[in-house]
């Protein structure tokens, strides 16, 4: 009789597929559990997050990771590729015994546990997705390995398929296929669900806070900010107030933190005479104010759109912090978000009541959108976001610039300094084709908190440009905002480059010197090519 004897060894190929399928199932299970434990705790997100956090800041290419949204997707893809290669390698070594594959999966699982359980803001439950991934991955791998080892090594056809279909072989293929496909589906499903969950889970709490703020406003507890004056924006130009949905977004959060306002608290500590702990109720009992503020990102390119303006509602930070009796020797206010991001602001500026720093709870009359820091963020007019505008803030520490460097300073960005005087051309669009004659140009200019006193528009190279004075729109009183402008040029037919330059409230003229962002903000004059026919 030629009955095939059991192979007892699954062989390299089957062991590799078993390992990959088991890892996929483990990761999928972990990502699903992470929907409960919170953003960034899934095995893939946790490892990607730690990769971003632990990459030596000196690696230049990483200097801007996290400032954009696309760079984060790249890191996640990189983690998945490395995972696949490592698992396939461990599987390929398991042709005889399941030990190499088991060991590899345990190591990878422990990495995920470690990644989720360490770093600022990690909670004890955060390790759960990694543990589930580890246990599921290892046990599924060992089952598949055992099953594969029982597949009879019978006679095979030239193309490798067995002459006689064996039941065990079919069971193995079905089980491995189910595990792999199930894992992939779970990863994809969790990825689709997760971005919806924070607002899904936090949505009702956010609506409740909006309603509460409206009731306070109706009761006269929130003196309204001055209205945007008529003429603050020009036809064809950018809106003065940026709708919340269009407000630029920059953060390192792989998943937007879901912070429950009922348990939110802010700790003020460090070099202070008295530590403070404030809940949301504590904040809402204080005097609330409304203020128009233009916020911009230090990584904005000349002419870029990482700048927006809104009406923030919140509590004045200066008197609140004064109650902690900060040590005058503490020159840095280091604020930390629930996900461990930090911003170091000059303490003297935040403590200056005239600077108007806020602990903001609302923008545009509604509780902060989850992506913009719900329930509480910091806003300091006159500082770029990376050294001031901490979203999901939970901790303020008085310290020194010498003792502590914040998230982006560690990665090569400059410590806080004054903002650049900047401007932007908004219309006509780049490469627009316009009829000859009078051409209307509109744009925005900002130099927070100094304000804008003048905008000039020219044609051609800045040096040779004959400057035309732009008309400036009015701005709401008491704000720290950009200013819209409009100019008319008389242009003959042909190709032209329109340039503009702003002068701030202190007479500082926007420099024509071109500089890219990093370590500070970009400088140079925005230029826009158009054709007149
Ligand atoms: N928690 C947290 N807050 C953060 C950041 C971040 O990465 N994490 N990025 C900062 C940067 S660089 C900028 S420019 C502003 C942008 O705020 P916005 O996304 O609401 O426009 O948020 C700041 N606050
Ligand atoms: Mo930024």
Coordinates of C-alpha atoms and ligand atoms in Angstrom, one line a residue:
X1 CA 0.0 0.0 0.0
X2 CA 1.2 3.5 -0.8
X3 CA -0.8 5.3 1.9
X4 CA 1.1 8.5 2.6
X5 CA 2.7 8.8 6.0
X6 CA 2.1 12.0 8.0
X7 CA 4.8 14.5 7.2
X8 CA 5.1 15.7 10.8
X9 CA 6.7 18.8 9.3
X10 CA 4.6 21.4 7.6
X11 CA 7.4 22.6 5.3
X12 CA 8.7 26.1 4.7
X13 CA 5.9 27.4 2.5
X14 CA 3.0 26.3 4.7
X15 CA 4.7 27.5 7.9
X16 CA 5.2 30.9 6.3
X17 CA 1.6 31.2 5.3
X18 CA 0.5 30.0 8.7
X19 CA 2.7 32.7 10.4
X20 CA 1.4 35.5 8.0
X21 CA -2.2 34.5 8.4
X22 CA -1.9 34.2 12.2
X23 CA -0.2 37.6 12.4
X24 CA -2.9 39.2 10.3
X25 CA -5.5 37.7 12.6
X26 CA -3.6 38.9 15.7
X27 CA -3.2 42.4 14.4
X28 CA -6.8 42.5 13.4
X29 CA -8.0 41.4 16.8
X30 CA -5.7 44.0 18.4
X31 CA -6.9 46.8 16.2
X32 CA -10.5 45.9 17.1
X33 CA -9.8 45.9 20.8
X34 CA -8.2 49.3 20.3
X35 CA -11.5 50.7 19.3
X36 CA -12.4 50.3 23.0
X37 CA -9.1 51.2 24.6
X38 CA -8.6 54.4 22.6
X39 CA -6.8 56.1 19.8
X40 CA -3.2 55.0 19.1
X41 CA -3.3 51.9 21.2
X42 CA -3.8 49.4 18.4
X43 CA -0.6 47.3 17.7
X44 CA 0.1 49.1 14.4
X45 CA -0.8 52.6 15.6
X46 CA 1.1 52.1 18.8
X47 CA 4.3 51.0 17.1
X48 CA 4.0 53.7 14.4
X49 CA 3.4 56.3 17.2
X50 CA 6.6 55.2 19.0
X51 CA 8.6 55.1 15.8
X52 CA 7.6 58.8 15.2
X53 CA 8.3 59.7 18.9
X54 CA 11.6 57.8 19.2
X55 CA 13.2 58.5 15.8
X56 CA 16.3 60.4 16.5
X57 CA 15.4 64.0 15.9
X58 CA 18.7 64.3 14.1
X59 CA 17.4 62.2 11.2
X60 CA 16.6 65.1 8.9
X61 CA 13.8 63.5 6.9
X62 CA 11.9 63.0 10.1
X63 CA 12.0 66.6 11.2
X64 CA 8.6 67.3 9.7
X65 CA 6.9 64.0 10.5
X66 CA 3.7 64.8 12.2
X67 CA 3.4 68.3 10.9
X68 CA 1.5 67.0 8.0
X69 CA -1.1 64.3 7.8
X70 CA 0.4 62.4 4.8
X71 CA 3.6 61.7 6.6
X72 CA 1.8 59.7 9.3
X73 CA 0.2 57.4 6.7
X74 CA 3.7 56.7 5.4
X75 CA 4.9 55.7 8.8
X76 CA 2.0 53.3 9.3
X77 CA 2.6 51.7 5.9
X78 CA 6.3 51.3 6.8
X79 CA 5.4 49.5 10.0
X80 CA 3.1 47.1 8.2
X81 CA 5.8 46.3 5.6
X82 CA 8.5 45.6 8.3
X83 CA 5.9 43.5 10.2
X84 CA 5.1 41.4 7.1
X85 CA 8.8 40.8 6.4
X86 CA 9.6 39.9 10.0
X87 CA 6.6 37.5 10.3
X88 CA 7.3 35.9 6.9
X89 CA 10.9 35.4 8.0
X90 CA 10.0 33.8 11.3
X91 CA 7.5 31.6 9.5
X92 CA 10.0 30.5 6.9
X93 CA 12.3 29.3 9.7
X94 CA 9.4 27.1 11.1
X95 CA 9.4 24.4 8.5
X96 CA 10.2 21.8 11.1
X97 CA 9.4 23.2 14.5
X98 CA 6.9 26.0 15.4
X99 CA 9.4 27.5 17.8
X100 CA 11.0 30.2 15.5
X101 CA 7.6 31.4 14.4
X102 CA 6.2 31.4 17.9
X103 CA 9.2 33.2 19.2
X104 CA 9.0 35.8 16.4
X105 CA 5.3 36.4 17.1
X106 CA 5.9 36.7 20.8
X107 CA 8.6 39.3 20.3
X108 CA 6.5 41.3 17.8
X109 CA 3.5 41.1 20.2
X110 CA 5.7 42.3 23.1
X111 CA 6.9 45.2 21.0
X112 CA 3.3 46.3 20.5
X113 CA 2.5 45.9 24.2
X114 CA 5.6 47.9 25.0
X115 CA 4.8 50.6 22.4
X116 CA 1.3 51.1 23.7
X117 CA 2.2 50.9 27.4
X118 CA 5.0 53.4 27.3
X119 CA 5.3 57.1 26.5
X120 CA 3.5 60.1 27.9
X121 CA -0.2 59.6 28.5
X122 CA -0.2 55.8 28.4
X123 CA -2.8 54.2 30.6
X124 CA -2.7 50.7 32.0
X125 CA -5.5 49.4 29.7
X126 CA -3.5 50.6 26.6
X127 CA -1.5 47.3 26.6
X128 CA -4.7 45.3 26.1
X129 CA -4.7 45.4 22.3
X130 CA -1.1 44.2 22.1
X131 CA -1.8 41.4 24.6
X132 CA -4.8 40.2 22.6
X133 CA -2.8 40.4 19.4
X134 CA 0.0 38.4 20.9
X135 CA -2.2 35.7 22.3
X136 CA -4.4 35.4 19.2
X137 CA -1.4 35.5 16.9
X138 CA 0.5 32.8 18.7
X139 CA -2.3 30.4 19.4
X140 CA -3.6 30.6 15.8
X141 CA -0.1 30.1 14.4
X142 CA 0.5 27.0 16.6
X143 CA -2.9 25.5 15.5
X144 CA -2.2 26.1 11.9
X145 CA 1.3 24.7 12.2
X146 CA 0.0 21.6 13.8
X147 CA -2.7 21.2 11.2
X148 CA -0.1 21.7 8.4
X149 CA 2.2 19.1 10.0
X150 CA -0.6 16.5 9.7
X151 CA -1.0 17.0 5.9
X152 CA 0.0 13.7 4.3
X153 CA 3.0 14.0 2.1
X154 CA 1.5 11.9 -0.6
X155 CA 2.5 11.7 -4.3
X156 CA 2.2 15.1 -6.0
X157 CA 1.6 16.2 -9.6
X158 CA 4.3 18.0 -11.5
X159 CA 2.8 21.4 -10.6
X160 CA 3.1 20.6 -6.9
X161 CA -0.6 19.9 -6.3
X162 CA -1.2 16.6 -4.5
X163 CA -2.4 13.7 -6.6
X164 CA -5.1 12.9 -4.1
X165 CA -6.8 15.8 -2.4
X166 CA -6.4 15.4 1.4
X167 CA -9.0 16.5 3.9
X168 CA -6.3 17.9 6.2
X169 CA -4.8 20.0 3.4
X170 CA -8.1 21.5 2.6
X171 CA -8.8 22.2 6.3
X172 CA -5.4 23.9 6.6
X173 CA -6.0 26.1 3.5
X174 CA -9.5 27.0 4.7
X175 CA -8.3 27.9 8.3
X176 CA -5.2 29.9 7.1
X177 CA -7.4 31.7 4.5
X178 CA -10.0 32.5 7.1
X179 CA -7.5 33.8 9.6
X180 CA -5.7 35.9 7.0
X181 CA -8.8 37.3 5.4
X182 CA -10.5 37.8 8.8
X183 CA -7.4 39.7 10.1
X184 CA -7.2 41.9 7.1
X185 CA -10.9 42.7 7.2
X186 CA -10.6 43.5 11.0
X187 CA -7.7 45.9 10.3
X188 CA -9.6 47.6 7.5
X189 CA -12.9 47.7 9.5
X190 CA -11.2 49.1 12.6
X191 CA -9.4 51.7 10.4
X192 CA -12.7 52.8 8.9
X193 CA -14.5 52.9 12.2
X194 CA -11.8 54.5 14.4
X195 CA -11.9 58.0 12.8
X196 CA -15.6 58.1 13.3
X197 CA -15.6 56.8 16.8
X198 CA -14.1 59.7 18.7
X199 CA -16.8 62.0 17.6
X200 CA -19.3 59.1 17.8
X201 CA -18.3 58.5 21.4
X202 CA -17.7 62.2 22.2
X203 CA -20.4 63.7 20.0
X204 CA -23.1 63.9 22.6
X205 CA -20.7 65.3 25.2
X206 CA -19.6 67.9 22.6
X207 CA -23.2 68.8 21.8
X208 CA -23.9 69.1 25.6
X209 CA -21.0 71.5 26.0
X210 CA -22.1 73.6 23.0
X211 CA -25.6 73.8 24.6
X212 CA -24.1 74.8 27.9
X213 CA -22.0 77.5 26.4
X214 CA -25.1 78.9 24.5
X215 CA -27.0 79.0 27.7
X216 CA -24.2 80.9 29.4
X217 CA -24.1 83.3 26.5
X218 CA -27.9 83.8 26.6
X219 CA -27.6 84.5 30.3
X220 CA -25.1 87.3 29.5
X221 CA -22.2 85.4 31.0
X222 CA -20.1 85.6 27.8
X223 CA -19.6 89.1 26.5
X224 CA -19.7 88.6 22.7
X225 CA -16.6 89.5 20.6
X226 CA -17.1 92.5 18.4
X227 CA -18.7 91.6 15.1
X228 CA -16.6 91.3 12.0
X229 CA -17.1 94.8 10.4
X230 CA -18.7 95.1 7.0
X231 CA -16.0 95.2 4.4
X232 CA -13.6 93.0 6.3
X233 CA -13.5 90.7 3.3
X234 CA -13.5 91.6 -0.4
X235 CA -15.6 90.1 -3.2
X236 CA -13.6 87.2 -4.7
X237 CA -11.3 87.2 -1.7
X238 CA -10.9 84.8 1.3
X239 CA -13.5 84.9 4.1
X240 CA -12.3 86.8 7.2
X241 CA -13.7 84.1 9.5
X242 CA -12.6 80.6 8.6
X243 CA -15.5 78.1 8.9
X244 CA -14.5 75.5 11.5
X245 CA -14.6 72.8 8.8
X246 CA -12.0 74.7 6.7
X247 CA -9.7 75.6 9.6
X248 CA -6.3 74.2 8.9
X249 CA -5.3 71.2 11.0
X250 CA -1.8 70.2 12.2
X251 CA -1.0 67.6 14.8
X252 CA 1.0 64.5 15.5
X253 CA -2.1 62.5 16.6
X254 CA -2.2 59.2 14.7
X255 CA -5.7 59.0 16.1
X256 CA -7.6 62.0 17.3
X257 CA -7.8 61.8 21.1
X258 CA -11.2 61.2 22.5
X259 CA -11.3 63.2 25.8
X260 CA -14.3 62.9 28.0
X261 CA -15.1 66.4 29.4
X262 CA -16.6 64.9 32.5
X263 CA -13.2 63.5 33.6
X264 CA -11.0 66.1 31.9
X265 CA -8.8 68.0 34.3
X266 CA -5.9 70.4 34.0
X267 CA -3.0 70.2 36.3
X268 CA -0.8 73.3 36.8
X269 CA 2.5 72.5 38.5
X270 CA 6.3 72.7 38.4
X271 CA 8.0 75.9 39.6
X272 CA 4.9 77.3 41.3
X273 CA 4.0 78.3 44.8
X274 CA 0.7 76.4 44.7
X275 CA -0.3 73.5 42.4
X276 CA -3.7 73.8 40.7
X277 CA -6.2 71.2 39.5
X278 CA -9.1 72.5 37.4
X279 CA -12.1 70.7 36.0
X280 CA -14.2 71.8 33.1
X281 CA -16.8 73.0 35.7
X282 CA -14.1 75.1 37.3
X283 CA -13.4 76.7 34.0
X284 CA -17.0 77.4 33.1
X285 CA -17.6 79.1 36.5
X286 CA -14.9 81.7 35.6
X287 CA -15.4 84.8 33.5
X288 CA -15.6 83.6 29.8
X289 CA -14.3 85.8 27.0
X290 CA -14.5 85.8 23.2
X291 CA -11.6 86.8 21.0
X292 CA -10.9 86.9 17.3
X293 CA -7.5 85.2 16.7
X294 CA -5.5 84.3 13.6
X295 CA -3.5 81.1 14.2
X296 CA -0.7 80.0 11.9
X297 CA 1.7 77.2 11.6
X298 CA 5.5 77.7 11.5
X299 CA 5.8 75.1 8.7
X300 CA 3.5 77.2 6.4
X301 CA 5.2 77.9 3.1
X302 CA 5.1 81.4 1.7
X303 CA 1.6 81.8 0.2
X304 CA 0.4 78.6 1.9
X305 CA -2.9 78.0 3.7
X306 CA -1.8 76.8 7.2
X307 CA -3.3 80.0 8.6
X308 CA -6.9 80.5 9.8
X309 CA -9.0 82.9 11.8
X310 CA -11.8 82.2 14.2
X311 CA -13.6 83.5 17.2
X312 CA -12.4 81.6 20.2
X313 CA -14.3 81.4 23.5
X314 CA -12.5 80.6 26.7
X315 CA -10.9 81.6 29.9
X316 CA -8.1 84.2 30.2
X317 CA -5.0 82.2 31.0
X318 CA -3.0 84.9 32.7
X319 CA -5.1 85.5 35.8
X320 CA -5.8 81.8 36.1
X321 CA -2.1 80.9 36.1
X322 CA -1.2 83.8 38.4
X323 CA -3.2 82.0 41.1
X324 CA -0.5 79.3 41.1
X325 CA 2.1 81.9 42.0
X326 CA 4.7 80.9 39.3
X327 CA 8.3 81.3 40.2
X328 CA 9.7 84.3 38.2
X329 CA 12.7 82.1 37.4
X330 CA 10.5 79.8 35.3
X331 CA 10.8 81.2 31.8
X332 CA 9.0 78.4 30.1
X333 CA 5.4 77.3 30.3
X334 CA 5.4 73.7 29.0
X335 CA 1.9 72.5 28.1
X336 CA 1.2 68.8 27.4
X337 CA -1.7 67.2 25.6
X338 CA -3.5 64.0 26.6
X339 CA -1.4 62.2 24.0
X340 CA 1.9 63.4 25.2
X341 CA 2.7 66.2 22.7
X342 CA 4.3 69.3 24.3
X343 CA 4.6 73.0 23.5
X344 CA 7.0 75.4 25.3
X345 CA 5.8 79.0 25.4
X346 CA 7.6 82.0 27.0
X347 CA 6.0 82.2 30.4
X348 CA 6.2 86.0 30.5
X349 CA 4.0 86.3 27.4
X350 CA 1.4 83.8 28.6
X351 CA 1.3 85.6 32.0
X352 CA 0.9 89.0 30.4
X353 CA -2.8 89.8 30.6
X354 CA -2.4 92.1 27.6
X355 CA -1.3 89.2 25.4
X356 CA -4.7 87.6 25.7
X357 CA -3.7 83.9 26.0
X358 CA -6.8 81.7 26.4
X359 CA -7.7 78.3 27.6
X360 CA -10.2 77.9 24.7
X361 CA -13.4 75.7 24.9
X362 CA -15.1 76.9 21.8
X363 CA -14.5 78.2 18.3
X364 CA -17.1 79.8 16.0
X365 CA -19.7 79.6 18.8
X366 CA -19.5 75.8 19.2
X367 CA -17.5 73.5 21.5
X368 CA -14.1 72.8 19.9
X369 CA -14.2 70.2 17.1
X370 CA -12.5 67.0 18.2
X371 CA -9.7 67.6 15.7
X372 CA -9.1 71.0 17.1
X373 CA -8.6 70.0 20.7
X374 CA -12.0 69.2 22.4
X375 CA -12.6 69.9 25.2
X376 CA -9.9 72.4 26.0
X377 CA -6.9 73.8 24.1
X378 CA -4.5 76.7 24.5
X379 CA -4.4 79.7 22.2
X380 CA -1.7 82.4 22.6
X381 CA -2.1 85.3 20.1
X382 CA 1.4 86.1 18.6
X383 CA 3.0 82.6 18.9
X384 CA 3.1 80.0 16.2
X385 CA 1.0 76.9 17.0
X386 CA 3.9 74.6 17.6
X387 CA 5.0 76.5 20.7
X388 CA 1.6 77.5 22.1
X389 CA -1.6 76.0 20.8
X390 CA -1.7 72.7 22.7
X391 CA -4.9 70.8 21.8
X392 CA -6.4 68.3 24.3
X393 CA -4.3 70.0 26.9
X394 CA -4.2 68.4 30.4
X395 CA -1.0 69.6 31.9
X396 CA 0.8 72.9 32.4
X397 CA 4.3 72.9 33.9
X398 CA 6.3 76.0 34.8
X399 CA 9.9 75.2 34.0
X400 CA 12.9 76.7 32.1
X401 CA 13.9 76.6 28.5
X402 CA 17.3 75.4 29.7
X403 CA 15.8 72.4 31.6
X404 CA 13.2 71.1 29.1
X405 CA 12.8 71.2 25.3
X406 CA 9.4 70.7 23.8
X407 CA 8.3 68.2 21.1
X408 CA 9.4 70.2 18.0
X409 CA 12.5 71.8 19.6
X410 CA 13.8 68.3 20.2
X411 CA 13.3 67.7 16.4
X412 CA 15.2 70.7 15.3
X413 CA 12.7 73.5 15.2
X414 CA 13.7 76.8 16.8
X415 CA 12.5 77.9 20.3
X416 CA 9.6 80.4 20.2
X417 CA 10.3 83.8 18.7
X418 CA 8.2 86.6 17.2
X419 CA 6.0 85.6 14.2
X420 CA 7.0 86.8 10.7
X421 CA 5.1 89.6 9.0
X422 CA 3.4 87.6 6.2
X423 CA 1.0 88.1 3.3
X424 CA -0.7 86.0 0.6
X425 CA -2.3 86.5 -2.8
X426 CA -5.7 84.8 -2.9
X427 CA -7.1 86.0 -6.2
X428 CA -6.7 85.8 -9.2
X429 CA -5.7 82.2 -9.1
X430 CA -2.2 81.0 -10.2
X431 CA -1.9 80.9 -14.0
X432 CA -5.2 82.7 -14.4
X433 CA -5.9 84.2 -17.8
X434 CA -7.6 87.6 -17.6
X435 CA -8.7 90.3 -20.0
X436 CA -6.3 93.2 -20.4
X437 CA -6.9 96.4 -18.4
X438 CA -7.9 96.7 -14.8
X439 CA -7.0 93.6 -12.8
X440 CA -8.3 93.2 -9.2
X441 CA -6.0 91.4 -6.8
X442 CA -7.1 90.3 -3.3
X443 CA -5.3 88.6 -0.4
X444 CA -4.6 88.4 3.3
X445 CA -1.8 89.7 5.5
X446 CA -1.0 88.9 9.1
X447 CA 1.6 89.8 11.8
X448 CA 0.0 88.7 15.1
X449 CA -0.2 90.5 17.4
X450 CA 1.4 93.6 15.8
X451 CA -1.3 94.0 13.1
X452 CA -1.0 95.1 9.5
X453 CA -0.6 98.8 8.6
X454 CA 0.1 98.5 4.9
X455 CA 0.0 96.1 1.9
X456 CA 1.6 96.8 -1.4
X457 CA 1.2 95.0 -4.7
X458 CA 3.6 95.0 -7.5
X459 CA 4.3 93.4 -10.9
X460 CA 7.5 91.6 -11.8
X461 CA 10.6 91.0 -9.7
X462 CA 10.3 92.6 -6.2
X463 CA 13.3 94.9 -6.8
X464 CA 11.9 96.4 -9.9
X465 CA 8.3 96.3 -8.9
X466 CA 6.3 99.5 -9.1
X467 CA 4.4 99.2 -5.9
X468 CA 0.7 100.0 -5.8
X469 CA -0.9 100.6 -2.4
X470 CA -3.6 98.1 -1.5
X471 CA -6.9 99.0 0.2
X472 CA -7.1 97.4 3.7
X473 CA -10.2 95.9 5.1
X474 CA -11.3 96.7 8.7
X475 CA -10.8 94.2 11.5
X476 CA -12.9 93.4 14.6
X477 CA -11.8 95.5 17.6
X478 CA -9.6 93.9 20.2
X479 CA -8.7 91.0 18.0
X480 CA -5.3 89.6 17.0
X481 CA -6.1 88.8 13.4
X482 CA -5.1 88.9 9.8
X483 CA -6.3 91.7 7.5
X484 CA -7.8 91.3 4.1
X485 CA -6.6 93.6 1.2
X486 CA -7.5 94.5 -2.3
X487 CA -5.6 96.3 -5.1
X488 CA -6.2 97.3 -8.7
X489 CA -3.5 97.0 -11.3
X490 CA -3.5 98.2 -14.9
X491 CA -1.9 95.4 -16.9
X492 CA -1.0 95.2 -20.6
X493 CA -1.4 92.0 -22.5
X494 CA 1.3 89.4 -21.7
X495 CA 2.6 87.2 -18.9
X496 CA 3.0 88.9 -15.5
X497 CA 4.1 87.9 -12.0
X498 CA 2.1 89.6 -9.2
X499 CA 3.9 90.0 -5.9
X500 CA 2.8 91.5 -2.6
X501 CA 4.4 92.7 0.6
X502 CA 3.0 93.7 4.0
X503 CA 4.1 96.1 6.6
X504 CA 3.1 95.4 10.2
X505 CA 1.9 97.7 12.9
X506 CA 5.5 98.4 14.1
X507 CA 6.6 99.4 10.6
X508 CA 8.4 96.1 9.9
X509 CA 8.2 95.3 6.2
X510 CA 7.8 91.7 5.1
X511 CA 11.3 90.6 3.9
X512 CA 11.9 89.6 0.3
X513 CA 14.6 87.2 1.5
X514 CA 13.6 83.7 0.6
X515 CA 13.9 81.1 3.3
X516 CA 12.2 77.6 3.7
X517 CA 10.6 76.6 6.9
X518 CA 12.8 74.8 9.5
X519 CA 14.2 75.8 11.9
X520 CA 11.9 78.9 11.8
X521 CA 9.1 80.1 9.6
X522 CA 9.5 80.6 5.8
X523 CA 10.1 84.1 4.5
X524 CA 9.9 85.7 1.1
X525 CA 7.3 87.5 -1.0
X526 CA 4.4 85.5 -2.4
X527 CA 4.4 85.7 -6.2
X528 CA 1.7 84.6 -8.6
X529 CA 2.1 84.2 -12.3
X530 CA -0.9 85.3 -14.5
X531 CA -1.6 85.9 -18.1
X532 CA -3.4 89.0 -19.4
X533 CA -4.8 88.7 -23.0
Ligands
LIG1 N1 -1.9 68.0 21.1 C1 -1.3 68.7 20.1 N2 -1.6 70.0 19.9 C2 -1.0 70.7 18.9 C3 -0.2 70.1 17.9 C4 0.0 68.7 18.1 O1 0.7 68.0 17.3 N3 -0.6 68.0 19.2 N4 0.3 70.8 16.9 C5 0.4 72.2 17.0 C6 0.7 72.9 15.8 S1 2.2 72.7 15.1 C7 -0.2 73.8 15.3 S2 0.2 74.8 14.0 C8 -1.6 74.0 15.8 C9 -2.6 73.8 14.8 O2 -3.9 73.9 15.4 P1 -5.2 73.4 14.6 O3 -4.9 72.0 14.1 O4 -6.4 73.6 15.4 O5 -5.2 74.4 13.4 O6 -1.8 73.1 16.9 C10 -0.8 72.9 17.8 N5 -1.3 72.0 18.8
LIG2 MO1 2.4 74.2 13.4

